[in-house]
Short mmCIF file of C-alpha atoms in Angstrom, two decimals:
data_model
loop_
_atom_site.label_atom_id
_atom_site.label_comp_id
_atom_site.label_asym_id
_atom_site.label_seq_id
_atom_site.Cartn_x
_atom_site.Cartn_y
_atom_site.Cartn_z
CA ILE A 1 0.35 -6.18 11.87
CA SER A 2 -1.41 -3.81 10.13
CA ASP A 3 -3.29 -2.28 12.85
CA LYS A 4 0.16 -2.82 15.54
CA ALA A 5 2.05 -0.95 12.66
CA SER A 6 -0.32 2.06 12.20
CA ILE A 7 -0.03 1.94 8.30
CA SER A 8 -1.30 4.91 6.44
CA ALA A 9 -1.33 6.82 3.42
CA GLY A 10 1.87 7.74 2.64
CA ASN A 11 4.10 5.28 4.52
CA ILE A 12 6.94 3.62 3.37
CA ILE A 13 7.15 -0.16 5.28
CA GLU A 14 9.59 -3.13 5.57
CA ALA A 15 7.89 -5.92 5.74
CA LYS A 16 9.03 -9.82 6.00
CA GLY A 17 7.45 -12.92 4.95
CA ARG A 18 6.52 -15.40 2.06
CA LEU A 19 5.84 -14.48 -2.06
CA TYR A 20 3.48 -17.11 -3.40
CA ASN A 21 2.75 -17.53 -6.99
CA PHE A 22 -0.59 -17.51 -8.13
CA ASP A 23 -2.27 -21.00 -8.98
CA GLU A 24 -2.83 -21.73 -12.57
CA PRO A 25 -5.85 -22.79 -13.87
CA ALA A 26 -6.82 -26.92 -13.71
CA ASN A 27 -8.54 -27.04 -16.53
CA PRO A 28 -9.12 -25.31 -19.95
CA TYR A 29 -12.27 -23.93 -19.26
CA GLN A 30 -11.42 -22.71 -15.53
CA ILE A 31 -10.98 -18.72 -15.07
CA ASN A 32 -7.34 -17.88 -15.19
CA TYR A 33 -7.02 -16.25 -11.59
CA LYS A 34 -3.29 -15.41 -12.07
CA ILE A 35 -4.73 -13.26 -14.97
CA TYR A 36 -7.23 -12.01 -13.10
CA MET A 37 -5.11 -10.81 -10.64
CA LYS A 38 -2.37 -9.63 -12.72
CA SER A 39 -5.41 -7.24 -14.19
CA ARG A 40 -5.85 -5.74 -10.91
CA GLY A 41 -2.33 -5.20 -10.32
CA TYR A 42 -1.05 -8.11 -8.40
CA ASP A 43 1.97 -10.34 -9.49
CA TYR A 44 2.17 -12.76 -6.27
CA SER A 45 0.46 -13.19 -2.90
CA PHE A 46 2.40 -12.43 -0.01
CA TRP A 47 1.92 -14.13 3.62
CA CYS A 48 3.47 -11.23 6.32
CA GLU A 49 5.32 -12.53 8.77
CA THR A 50 6.71 -8.98 10.20
CA MET A 51 5.95 -5.34 9.03
CA GLU A 52 7.66 -2.09 10.15
CA VAL A 53 7.25 1.97 8.75
CA ILE A 54 10.54 3.40 7.91
CA SER A 55 9.77 6.66 6.55
CA SER A 56 6.79 8.53 5.30
CA ASP A 57 6.43 10.61 1.92
CA SER A 58 2.72 12.11 2.18
CA ASN A 59 3.20 15.46 0.23
CA GLY A 60 2.22 14.14 -3.26
CA PHE A 61 -1.51 15.34 -4.55
CA ILE A 62 -2.44 11.62 -4.05
CA TYR A 63 -1.37 10.64 -0.86
CA LYS A 64 -3.74 13.81 0.63
CA ILE A 65 -6.68 12.65 -1.54
CA GLU A 66 -5.77 9.44 0.69
CA LYS A 67 -5.78 11.07 3.36
CA ILE A 68 -8.74 12.73 3.06
CA ARG A 69 -10.35 9.16 1.96
CA GLU A 70 -9.02 7.77 5.61
CA ARG A 71 -10.56 10.38 7.81
CA VAL A 72 -13.97 9.81 5.86
CA ASN A 73 -13.90 6.48 6.58
CA GLU A 74 -13.20 6.86 10.00
CA PHE A 75 -15.63 9.10 10.23
CA PHE A 76 -18.07 6.47 9.45
CA ASP A 77 -16.36 4.01 11.67
CA MET A 78 -16.89 6.44 14.94
CA ASN A 79 -20.68 7.67 13.87
CA LEU A 80 -22.07 4.46 12.38
CA PRO A 81 -22.50 1.04 13.68
CA GLU A 82 -20.34 -1.82 12.33
CA ARG A 83 -22.54 -3.16 9.29
CA GLU A 84 -23.66 1.03 8.49
CA SER A 85 -20.32 2.13 8.73
CA ALA A 86 -19.47 -0.67 6.15
CA MET A 87 -21.99 0.28 3.68
CA ALA A 88 -21.52 3.78 4.04
CA LYS A 89 -18.07 3.30 3.10
CA ALA A 90 -18.24 0.98 0.25
CA LEU A 91 -20.74 3.65 -1.44
CA THR A 92 -19.24 6.54 -0.79
CA THR A 93 -14.59 6.03 -1.02
CA GLY A 94 -15.31 2.72 -2.07
CA TYR A 95 -13.46 0.61 0.04
CA LYS A 96 -15.36 -2.47 0.56
CA TYR A 97 -13.05 -4.45 2.57
CA ASP A 98 -15.15 -4.18 5.83
CA ILE A 99 -18.09 -5.51 4.58
CA ALA A 100 -19.34 -8.63 5.72
CA ASP A 101 -19.50 -11.86 3.80
CA ASN A 102 -23.66 -12.38 4.12
CA THR A 103 -23.79 -9.08 3.25
CA GLU A 104 -22.13 -9.39 -0.01
CA GLN A 105 -23.77 -12.62 -0.35
CA ILE A 106 -27.46 -10.82 0.11
CA PHE A 107 -26.72 -8.15 -2.63
CA ARG A 108 -25.18 -10.51 -5.05
CA ASN A 109 -28.43 -12.77 -4.88
CA LEU A 110 -30.88 -9.91 -5.11
CA GLY A 111 -28.64 -9.29 -7.90
CA ILE A 112 -27.62 -5.90 -7.13
CA SER A 113 -24.03 -6.33 -5.76
CA HIS A 114 -22.55 -3.86 -8.58
CA VAL A 115 -24.14 -1.40 -6.17
CA LEU A 116 -21.26 -1.99 -3.56
CA ALA A 117 -18.62 -0.84 -5.83
CA VAL A 118 -17.87 2.82 -7.27
CA SER A 119 -19.57 2.74 -11.01
CA GLY A 120 -21.39 4.22 -13.47
CA LEU A 121 -24.88 4.46 -11.06
CA HIS A 122 -22.09 6.74 -8.20
CA VAL A 123 -20.00 8.73 -11.04
CA SER A 124 -23.49 9.34 -13.31
CA LEU A 125 -24.86 10.76 -9.86
CA VAL A 126 -22.21 12.51 -8.52
CA SER A 127 -21.58 14.39 -12.28
CA GLY A 128 -25.62 14.83 -12.44
CA PHE A 129 -25.85 16.77 -9.37
CA MET A 130 -22.73 18.58 -9.55
CA PHE A 131 -24.29 19.87 -13.24
CA PHE A 132 -27.62 20.16 -11.90
CA VAL A 133 -26.21 22.86 -9.04
CA LEU A 134 -23.76 24.97 -11.08
CA SER A 135 -26.26 25.37 -14.07
CA SER A 136 -29.51 25.54 -12.59
CA VAL A 137 -28.37 26.78 -8.88
CA PHE A 138 -25.37 29.22 -10.12
CA ARG A 139 -26.64 29.78 -13.28
CA ILE A 140 -23.28 28.53 -15.32
CA ARG A 141 -23.64 28.10 -19.12
CA LYS A 142 -23.39 24.23 -19.40
CA ARG A 143 -20.18 24.57 -21.39
CA LEU A 144 -18.48 26.64 -18.58
CA ALA A 145 -20.18 23.97 -16.10
CA ALA A 146 -18.34 20.52 -17.81
CA PRO A 147 -14.88 21.50 -17.35
CA LEU A 148 -16.09 22.08 -13.90
CA VAL A 149 -17.54 19.20 -13.36
CA SER A 150 -14.62 17.46 -15.53
CA VAL A 151 -11.85 18.20 -12.86
CA PHE A 152 -14.63 17.30 -9.76
CA LEU A 153 -14.75 13.68 -11.41
CA ILE A 154 -10.87 12.95 -11.52
CA ILE A 155 -10.76 14.14 -7.93
CA TYR A 156 -13.70 11.40 -7.33
CA PHE A 157 -11.91 9.09 -9.03
CA VAL A 158 -8.52 8.89 -7.07
CA PHE A 159 -11.14 9.45 -3.43
CA SER A 160 -13.11 6.58 -4.40
CA GLY A 161 -9.63 4.31 -5.23
CA CYS A 162 -9.63 4.47 -8.64
CA SER A 163 -11.09 0.90 -9.48
CA PRO A 164 -11.26 0.14 -13.63
CA SER A 165 -15.50 0.35 -13.14
CA ALA A 166 -15.03 3.87 -11.73
CA ALA A 167 -12.47 4.43 -14.64
CA ARG A 168 -15.01 3.19 -17.14
CA ALA A 169 -17.56 5.49 -16.11
CA VAL A 170 -15.24 8.34 -15.10
CA ILE A 171 -13.63 8.38 -18.93
CA MET A 172 -17.44 8.09 -20.62
CA ALA A 173 -18.83 11.04 -18.53
CA LEU A 174 -15.33 13.14 -19.56
CA THR A 175 -16.24 12.45 -23.24
CA ALA A 176 -19.42 13.52 -23.03
CA PHE A 177 -18.07 16.68 -21.34
CA ALA A 178 -15.80 16.93 -24.42
CA ALA A 179 -18.00 16.73 -27.07
CA LEU A 180 -20.39 19.07 -25.17
CA ILE A 181 -17.31 21.41 -24.89
CA LEU A 182 -16.53 21.37 -28.27
CA TYR A 183 -20.26 21.63 -30.04
CA ARG A 184 -20.21 17.79 -31.34
CA ASN A 185 -22.92 15.44 -30.31
CA SER A 186 -21.47 12.50 -28.44
CA ASP A 187 -22.47 8.69 -29.68
CA LYS A 188 -23.01 6.20 -27.03
CA TYR A 189 -21.23 3.38 -28.68
CA ASN A 190 -18.20 5.40 -29.58
CA THR A 191 -17.78 6.44 -26.10
CA ILE A 192 -18.24 2.92 -24.82
CA ALA A 193 -15.39 1.90 -27.27
CA PHE A 194 -13.35 5.02 -26.52
CA SER A 195 -13.25 4.17 -22.60
CA ALA A 196 -12.56 0.51 -23.31
CA PHE A 197 -9.42 1.43 -25.47
CA ILE A 198 -7.93 3.58 -22.93
CA LEU A 199 -8.54 1.25 -20.46
CA LEU A 200 -7.11 -1.32 -22.45
CA CYS A 201 -4.11 0.59 -23.51
CA MET A 202 -3.44 1.44 -19.49
CA ASN A 203 -4.03 -2.50 -18.78
CA PRO A 204 -4.39 -4.80 -21.69
CA LEU A 205 -4.94 -7.34 -19.25
CA TYR A 206 -8.51 -6.01 -18.67
CA LEU A 207 -9.66 -8.00 -21.55
CA TRP A 208 -9.66 -11.06 -19.25
CA ASN A 209 -11.14 -9.58 -16.36
CA VAL A 210 -14.77 -10.84 -15.49
CA SER A 211 -15.75 -7.34 -14.22
CA PHE A 212 -14.34 -5.65 -16.72
CA GLN A 213 -16.48 -7.52 -19.44
CA LEU A 214 -19.43 -8.24 -17.60
CA SER A 215 -19.02 -4.02 -17.36
CA TYR A 216 -18.91 -3.57 -21.22
CA ILE A 217 -21.53 -6.33 -22.28
CA GLY A 218 -23.57 -4.25 -19.81
CA ILE A 219 -23.67 -1.18 -21.00
CA THR A 220 -23.43 -1.92 -24.32
CA SER A 221 -26.59 -4.22 -24.02
CA VAL A 222 -28.72 -1.32 -22.23
CA SER A 223 -27.68 0.86 -24.97
CA VAL A 224 -28.86 -1.36 -27.78
CA ALA A 225 -32.13 -1.70 -25.92
CA LEU A 226 -32.84 1.41 -25.51
CA ASP A 227 -32.23 1.71 -29.36
CA MET A 228 -34.49 -0.83 -29.66
CA VAL A 229 -37.52 0.80 -27.76
CA ARG A 230 -36.99 3.88 -29.64
CA SER A 231 -37.31 2.63 -32.82
CA MET A 232 -40.38 0.77 -31.62
CA GLU A 233 -41.95 3.82 -30.14
CA ARG A 234 -41.31 5.83 -33.91
CA THR A 235 -43.24 3.11 -35.38
#
């Protein structure tokens, strides 16, 4: 239906179909799928029967970024094989819906499924590269380069789909840059806690999101392990 309707960013659509509630957990130890979907911004599932584009409003900043995102995805579709195109879109624009199930399963079995989601790895590579170019190539002072990289990260966050994993990494990076600008030393534990606080203020239901839980458990565990290794090296 979406292909026939040629839906794009900024379109206002009229759809007819049926709304369905998400299932409640069948036992006390089962994941609450309803709360999980609400934490992702979905209140109901919808079976669409007919869909029609009735108008369009693409003048906003977010819509313009989304149109650029769509063009990048189209570029990959036109110039790469289907499997490679799906991977390229996931790694650059955060669009993961074209990845085949067997490909996702392979990454899951290898324990690197997080690579397919725009998160700390991607944000650190993008911010690190931009910071290096501005400070080392263009010889801009680090305190002046930090605001430029921060603006670029915010644009990249919108461009990559505004996922919670990307939001966590971007907030932590912006906090570190703010400390650099204000001549302060950033503490990684306070930075982690601050990013979690901001995300929970935006959506308290993130607390029941498994991705949110594993993400912060992982980054905190890495920080603790790093401190333990450093303390052992000193002794």
